[in-house]
Short mmCIF file of N, CA and C in Angstrom, two decimals:
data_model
loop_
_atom_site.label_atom_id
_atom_site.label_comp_id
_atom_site.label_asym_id
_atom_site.label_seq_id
_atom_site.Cartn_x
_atom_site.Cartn_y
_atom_site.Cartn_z
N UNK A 1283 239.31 13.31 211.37
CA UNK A 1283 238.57 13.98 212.43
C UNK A 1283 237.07 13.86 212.16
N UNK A 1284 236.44 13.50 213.30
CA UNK A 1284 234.88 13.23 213.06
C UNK A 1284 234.25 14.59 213.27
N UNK A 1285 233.33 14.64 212.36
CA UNK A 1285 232.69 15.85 212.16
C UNK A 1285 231.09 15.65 212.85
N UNK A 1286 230.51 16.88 213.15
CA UNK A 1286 229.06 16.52 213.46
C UNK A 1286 228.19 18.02 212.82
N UNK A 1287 227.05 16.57 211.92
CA UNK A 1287 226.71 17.63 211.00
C UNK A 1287 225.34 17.88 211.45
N UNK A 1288 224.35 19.09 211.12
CA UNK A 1288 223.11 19.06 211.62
C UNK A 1288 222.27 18.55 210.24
N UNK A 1289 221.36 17.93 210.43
CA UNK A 1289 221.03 17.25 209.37
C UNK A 1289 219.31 16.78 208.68
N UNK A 1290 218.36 17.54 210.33
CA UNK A 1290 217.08 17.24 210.12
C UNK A 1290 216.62 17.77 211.53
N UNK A 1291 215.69 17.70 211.73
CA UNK A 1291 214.51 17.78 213.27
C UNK A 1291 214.26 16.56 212.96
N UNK A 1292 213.90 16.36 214.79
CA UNK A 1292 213.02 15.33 214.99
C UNK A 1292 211.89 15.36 214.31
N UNK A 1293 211.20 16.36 214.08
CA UNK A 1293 209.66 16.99 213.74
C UNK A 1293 209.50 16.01 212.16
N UNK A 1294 210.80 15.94 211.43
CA UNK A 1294 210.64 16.01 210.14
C UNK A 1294 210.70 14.45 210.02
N UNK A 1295 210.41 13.59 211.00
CA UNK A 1295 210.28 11.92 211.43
C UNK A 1295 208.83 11.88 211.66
N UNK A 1296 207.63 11.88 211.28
CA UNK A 1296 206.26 11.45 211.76
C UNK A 1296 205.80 10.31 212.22
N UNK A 1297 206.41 9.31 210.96
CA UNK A 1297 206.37 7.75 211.23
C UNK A 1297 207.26 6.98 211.49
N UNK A 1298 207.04 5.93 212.05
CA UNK A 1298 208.42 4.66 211.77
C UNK A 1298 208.84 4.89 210.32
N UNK A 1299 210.29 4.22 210.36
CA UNK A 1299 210.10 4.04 208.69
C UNK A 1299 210.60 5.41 207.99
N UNK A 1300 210.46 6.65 208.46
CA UNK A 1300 210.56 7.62 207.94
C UNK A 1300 211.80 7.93 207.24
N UNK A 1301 212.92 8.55 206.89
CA UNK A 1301 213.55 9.22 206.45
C UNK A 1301 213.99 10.32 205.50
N UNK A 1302 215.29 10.66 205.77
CA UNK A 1302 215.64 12.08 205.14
C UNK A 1302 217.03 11.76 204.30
N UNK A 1303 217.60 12.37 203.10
CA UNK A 1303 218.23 12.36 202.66
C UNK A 1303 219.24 13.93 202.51
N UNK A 1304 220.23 13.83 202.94
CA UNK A 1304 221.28 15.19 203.40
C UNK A 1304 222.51 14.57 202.14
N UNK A 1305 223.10 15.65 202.02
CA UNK A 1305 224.65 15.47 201.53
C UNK A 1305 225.54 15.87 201.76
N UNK A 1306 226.57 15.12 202.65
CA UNK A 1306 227.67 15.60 203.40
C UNK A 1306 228.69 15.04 203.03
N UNK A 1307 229.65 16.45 202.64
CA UNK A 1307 230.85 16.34 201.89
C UNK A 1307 230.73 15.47 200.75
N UNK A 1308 229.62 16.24 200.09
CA UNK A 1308 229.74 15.40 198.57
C UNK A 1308 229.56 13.90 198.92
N UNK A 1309 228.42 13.46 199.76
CA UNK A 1309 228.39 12.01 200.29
C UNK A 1309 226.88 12.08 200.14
N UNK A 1310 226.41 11.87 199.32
CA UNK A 1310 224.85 11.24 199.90
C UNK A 1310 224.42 10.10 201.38
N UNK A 1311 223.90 11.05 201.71
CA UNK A 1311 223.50 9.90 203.00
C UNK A 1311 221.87 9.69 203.56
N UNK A 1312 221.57 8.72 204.06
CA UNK A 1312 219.60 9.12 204.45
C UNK A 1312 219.96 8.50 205.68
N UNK A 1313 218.73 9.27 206.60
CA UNK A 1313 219.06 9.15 208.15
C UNK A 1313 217.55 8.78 208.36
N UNK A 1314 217.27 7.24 208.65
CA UNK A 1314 216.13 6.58 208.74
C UNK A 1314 215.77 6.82 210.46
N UNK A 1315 214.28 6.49 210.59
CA UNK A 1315 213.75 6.51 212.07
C UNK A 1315 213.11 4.51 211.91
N UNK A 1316 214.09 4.43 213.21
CA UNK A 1316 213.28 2.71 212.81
C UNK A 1316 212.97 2.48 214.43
N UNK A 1317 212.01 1.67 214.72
CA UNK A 1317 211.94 1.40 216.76
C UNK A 1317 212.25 2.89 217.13
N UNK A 1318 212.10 4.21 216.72
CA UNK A 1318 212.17 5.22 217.76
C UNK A 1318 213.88 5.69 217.48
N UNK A 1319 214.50 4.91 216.98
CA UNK A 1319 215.78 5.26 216.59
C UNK A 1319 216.15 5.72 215.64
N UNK A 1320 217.18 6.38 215.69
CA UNK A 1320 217.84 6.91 214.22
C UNK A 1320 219.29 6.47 213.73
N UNK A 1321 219.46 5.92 212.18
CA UNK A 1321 220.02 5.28 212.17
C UNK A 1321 221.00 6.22 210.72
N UNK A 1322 221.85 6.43 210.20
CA UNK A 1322 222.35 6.61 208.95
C UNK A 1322 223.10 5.80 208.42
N UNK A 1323 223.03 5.66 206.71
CA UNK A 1323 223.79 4.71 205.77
C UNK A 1323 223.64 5.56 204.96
N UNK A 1324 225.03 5.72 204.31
CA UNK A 1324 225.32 5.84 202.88
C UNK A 1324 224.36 5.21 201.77
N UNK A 1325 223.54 6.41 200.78
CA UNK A 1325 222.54 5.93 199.93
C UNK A 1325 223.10 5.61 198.74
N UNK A 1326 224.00 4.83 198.25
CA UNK A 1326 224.33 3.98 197.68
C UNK A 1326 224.75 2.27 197.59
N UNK A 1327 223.94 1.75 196.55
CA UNK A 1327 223.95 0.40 196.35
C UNK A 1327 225.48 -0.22 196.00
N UNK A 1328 226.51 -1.36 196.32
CA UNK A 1328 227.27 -1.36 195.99
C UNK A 1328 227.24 -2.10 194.22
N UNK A 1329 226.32 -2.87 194.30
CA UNK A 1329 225.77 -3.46 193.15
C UNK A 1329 226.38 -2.55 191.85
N UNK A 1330 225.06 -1.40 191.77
CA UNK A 1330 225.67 -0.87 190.54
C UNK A 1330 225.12 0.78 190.59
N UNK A 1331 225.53 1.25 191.98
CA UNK A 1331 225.57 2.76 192.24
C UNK A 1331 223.76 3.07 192.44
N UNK A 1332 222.82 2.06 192.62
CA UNK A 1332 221.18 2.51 192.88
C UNK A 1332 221.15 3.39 193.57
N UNK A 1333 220.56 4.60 193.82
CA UNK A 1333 220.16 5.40 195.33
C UNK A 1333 219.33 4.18 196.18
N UNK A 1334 219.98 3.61 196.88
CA UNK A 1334 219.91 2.18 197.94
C UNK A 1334 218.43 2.73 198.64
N UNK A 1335 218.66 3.70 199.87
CA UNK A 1335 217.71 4.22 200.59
C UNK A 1335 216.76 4.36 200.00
N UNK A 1336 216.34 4.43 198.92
CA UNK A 1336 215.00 5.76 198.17
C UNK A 1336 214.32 4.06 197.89
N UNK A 1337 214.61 3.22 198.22
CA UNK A 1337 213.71 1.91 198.07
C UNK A 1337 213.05 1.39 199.46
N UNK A 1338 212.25 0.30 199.37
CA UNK A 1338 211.21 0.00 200.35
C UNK A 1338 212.24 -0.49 201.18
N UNK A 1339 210.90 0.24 202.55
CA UNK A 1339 211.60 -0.48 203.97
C UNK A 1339 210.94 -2.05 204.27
N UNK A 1340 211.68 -3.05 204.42
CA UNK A 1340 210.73 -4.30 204.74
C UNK A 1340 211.10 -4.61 206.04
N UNK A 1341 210.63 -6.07 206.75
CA UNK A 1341 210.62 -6.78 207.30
C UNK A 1341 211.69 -7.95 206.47
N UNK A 1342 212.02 -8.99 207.81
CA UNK A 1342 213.04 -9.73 206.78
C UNK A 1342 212.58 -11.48 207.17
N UNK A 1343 212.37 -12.25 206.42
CA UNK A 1343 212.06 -13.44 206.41
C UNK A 1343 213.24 -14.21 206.40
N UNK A 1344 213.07 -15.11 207.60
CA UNK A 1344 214.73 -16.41 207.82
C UNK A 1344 213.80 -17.78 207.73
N UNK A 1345 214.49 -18.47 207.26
CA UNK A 1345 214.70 -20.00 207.44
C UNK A 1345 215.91 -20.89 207.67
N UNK A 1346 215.27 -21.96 208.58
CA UNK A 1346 216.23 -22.82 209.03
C UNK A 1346 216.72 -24.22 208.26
N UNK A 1347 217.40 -25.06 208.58
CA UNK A 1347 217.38 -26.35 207.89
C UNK A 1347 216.15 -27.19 207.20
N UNK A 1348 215.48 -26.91 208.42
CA UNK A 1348 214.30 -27.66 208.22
C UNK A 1348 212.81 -26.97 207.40
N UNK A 1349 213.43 -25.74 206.58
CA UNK A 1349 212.52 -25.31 206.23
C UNK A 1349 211.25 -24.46 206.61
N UNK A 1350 211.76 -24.28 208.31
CA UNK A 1350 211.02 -23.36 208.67
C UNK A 1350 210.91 -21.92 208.53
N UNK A 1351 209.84 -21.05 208.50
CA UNK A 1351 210.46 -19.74 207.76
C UNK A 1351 210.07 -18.89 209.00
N UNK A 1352 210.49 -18.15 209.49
CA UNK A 1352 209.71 -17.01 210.21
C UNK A 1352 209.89 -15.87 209.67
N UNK A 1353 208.90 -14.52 209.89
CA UNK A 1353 209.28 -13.18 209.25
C UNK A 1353 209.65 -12.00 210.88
N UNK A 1354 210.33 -11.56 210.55
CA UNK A 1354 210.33 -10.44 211.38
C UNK A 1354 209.71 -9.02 211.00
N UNK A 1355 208.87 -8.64 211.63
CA UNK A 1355 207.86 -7.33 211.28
C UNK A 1355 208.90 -6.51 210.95
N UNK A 1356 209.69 -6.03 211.85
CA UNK A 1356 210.56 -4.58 212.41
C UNK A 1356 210.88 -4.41 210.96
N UNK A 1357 210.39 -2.96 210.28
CA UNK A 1357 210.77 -2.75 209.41
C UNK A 1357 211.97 -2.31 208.96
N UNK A 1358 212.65 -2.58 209.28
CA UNK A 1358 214.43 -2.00 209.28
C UNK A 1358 215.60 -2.34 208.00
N UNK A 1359 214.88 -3.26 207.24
CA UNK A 1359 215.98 -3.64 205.54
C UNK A 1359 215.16 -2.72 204.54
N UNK A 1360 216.19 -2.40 204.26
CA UNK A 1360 215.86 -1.49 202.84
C UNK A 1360 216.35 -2.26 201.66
N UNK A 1361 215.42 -2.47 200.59
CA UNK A 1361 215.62 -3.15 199.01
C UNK A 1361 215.81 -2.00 198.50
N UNK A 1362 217.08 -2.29 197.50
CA UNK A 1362 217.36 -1.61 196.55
C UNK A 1362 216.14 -1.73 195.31
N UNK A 1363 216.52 -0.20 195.08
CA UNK A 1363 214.71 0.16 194.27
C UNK A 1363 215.35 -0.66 192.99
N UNK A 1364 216.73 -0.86 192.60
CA UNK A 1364 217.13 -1.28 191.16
C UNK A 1364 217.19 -3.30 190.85
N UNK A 1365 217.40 -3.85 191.91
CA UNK A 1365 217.71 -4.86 191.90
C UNK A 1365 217.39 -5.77 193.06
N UNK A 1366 217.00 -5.17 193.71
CA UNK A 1366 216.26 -6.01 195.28
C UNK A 1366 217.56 -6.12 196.19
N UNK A 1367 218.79 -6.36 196.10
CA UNK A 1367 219.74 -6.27 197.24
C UNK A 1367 218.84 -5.65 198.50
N UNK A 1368 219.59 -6.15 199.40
CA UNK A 1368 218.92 -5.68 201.00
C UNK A 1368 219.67 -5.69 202.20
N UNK A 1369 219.66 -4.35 202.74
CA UNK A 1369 220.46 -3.97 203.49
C UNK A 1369 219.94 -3.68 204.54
N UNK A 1370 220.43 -3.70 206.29
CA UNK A 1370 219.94 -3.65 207.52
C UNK A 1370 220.37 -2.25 207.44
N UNK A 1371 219.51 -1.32 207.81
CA UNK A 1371 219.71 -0.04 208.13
C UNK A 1371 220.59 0.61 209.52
N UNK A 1372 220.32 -0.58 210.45
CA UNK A 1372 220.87 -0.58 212.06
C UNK A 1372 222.48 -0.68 211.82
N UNK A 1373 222.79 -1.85 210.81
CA UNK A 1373 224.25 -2.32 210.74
C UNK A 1373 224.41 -1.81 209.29
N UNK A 1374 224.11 -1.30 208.44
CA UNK A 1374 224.66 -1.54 207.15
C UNK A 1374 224.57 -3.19 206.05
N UNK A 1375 224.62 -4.07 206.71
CA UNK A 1375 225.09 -5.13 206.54
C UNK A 1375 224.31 -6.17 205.36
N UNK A 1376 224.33 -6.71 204.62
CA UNK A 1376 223.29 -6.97 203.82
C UNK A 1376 222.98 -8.13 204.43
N UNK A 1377 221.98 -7.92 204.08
CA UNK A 1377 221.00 -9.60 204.69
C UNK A 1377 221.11 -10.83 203.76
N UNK A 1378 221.89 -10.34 202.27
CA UNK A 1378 221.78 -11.47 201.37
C UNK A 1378 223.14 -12.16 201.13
N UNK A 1379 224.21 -11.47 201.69
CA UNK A 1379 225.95 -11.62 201.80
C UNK A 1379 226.56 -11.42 202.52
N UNK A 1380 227.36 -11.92 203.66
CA UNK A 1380 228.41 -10.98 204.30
C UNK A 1380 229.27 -10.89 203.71
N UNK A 1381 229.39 -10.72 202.60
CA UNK A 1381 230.43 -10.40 201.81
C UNK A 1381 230.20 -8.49 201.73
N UNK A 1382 228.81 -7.87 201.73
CA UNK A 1382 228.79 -6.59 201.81
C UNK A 1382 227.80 -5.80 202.73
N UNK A 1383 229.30 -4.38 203.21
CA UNK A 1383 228.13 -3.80 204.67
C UNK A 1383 228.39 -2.83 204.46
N UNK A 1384 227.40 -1.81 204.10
CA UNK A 1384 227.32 -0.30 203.54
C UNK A 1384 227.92 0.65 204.40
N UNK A 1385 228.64 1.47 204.50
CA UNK A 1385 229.21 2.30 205.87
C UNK A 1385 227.91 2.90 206.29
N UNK A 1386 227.84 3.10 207.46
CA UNK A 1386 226.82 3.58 208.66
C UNK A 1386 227.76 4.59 209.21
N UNK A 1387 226.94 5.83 209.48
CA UNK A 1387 227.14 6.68 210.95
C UNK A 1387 226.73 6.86 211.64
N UNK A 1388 227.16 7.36 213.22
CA UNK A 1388 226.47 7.17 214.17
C UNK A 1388 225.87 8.41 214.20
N UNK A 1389 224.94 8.79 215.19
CA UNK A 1389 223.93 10.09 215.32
C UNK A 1389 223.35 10.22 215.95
N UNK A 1390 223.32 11.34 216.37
CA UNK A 1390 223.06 12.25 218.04
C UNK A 1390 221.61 12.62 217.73
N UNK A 1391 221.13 12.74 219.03
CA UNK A 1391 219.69 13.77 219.00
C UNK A 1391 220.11 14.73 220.38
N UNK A 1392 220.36 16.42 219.67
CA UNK A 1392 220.46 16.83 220.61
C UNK A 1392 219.02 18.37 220.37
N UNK A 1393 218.65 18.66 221.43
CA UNK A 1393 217.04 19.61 221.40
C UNK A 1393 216.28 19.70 220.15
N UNK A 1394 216.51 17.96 219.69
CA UNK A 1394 215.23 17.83 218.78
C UNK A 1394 215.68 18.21 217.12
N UNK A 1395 217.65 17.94 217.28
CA UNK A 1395 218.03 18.33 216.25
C UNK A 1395 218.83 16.82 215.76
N UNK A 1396 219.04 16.65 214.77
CA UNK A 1396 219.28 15.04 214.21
C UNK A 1396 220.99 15.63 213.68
N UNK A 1397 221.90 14.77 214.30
CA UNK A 1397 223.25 15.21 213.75
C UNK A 1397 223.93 13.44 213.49
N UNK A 1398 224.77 13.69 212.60
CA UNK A 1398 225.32 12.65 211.76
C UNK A 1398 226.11 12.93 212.02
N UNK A 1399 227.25 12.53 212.84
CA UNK A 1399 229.19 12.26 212.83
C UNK A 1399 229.49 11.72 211.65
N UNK A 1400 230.63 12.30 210.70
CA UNK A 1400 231.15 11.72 210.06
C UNK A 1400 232.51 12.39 210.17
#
């Protein structure tokens, strides 16, 4: 059964980029503001247990065959503060494997109150 937890104010978001860290049901979780959105992932690295979230938000750099590189501004991957792994905050998903995608929950804004379903 999905639960809905209260978990922050809007108020407590100033910047892009921002986030909060809650613990539900013995779950660490951080509930990032990225584009105006709010997003949650489980703050753990699968690597080797890092607090994942509590590391920098970046932008993410692709290249193609040919060596072309582009960066994308949108700050939305978080590096693990222990080892650099990097994870999309929107999907969970790492940007360096699909071999690993951190569980995400979804989350409400209701009168300016931030709730996490889990």
């Amino acid at each position: 059964m999905v639960e809905r937890h209260a978990v922050a104010k809007t108020t407590d978001f100033e910047d892009e980029g921002d986030r909060v860290f809650v613990e539900i049901d013995e779950l660490e979780v951080a509930v990032f503001r990225v584009d105006g959105e709010y997003h949650a992932l489980v703050n753990y690295c699968p690597h080797q247990g890092a607090p994942l979230c509590e590391g920098e938000l970046t932008g993410r750099s692709t290249g193609d065959d040919d060596w072309n590189w582009t960066y994308e501004e949108t700050e939305r991957n978080v590096r693990c503060p222990w080892h650099g792994w990097v994870f999309d905050v929107t999907t969970g998903q790492s940007t360096d494997s699909e071999q690993y995608r951190m569980p995400t929950y979804e989350v409400e804004i209701e009168d300016e109150t931030v709730y996490v379903l889990r």
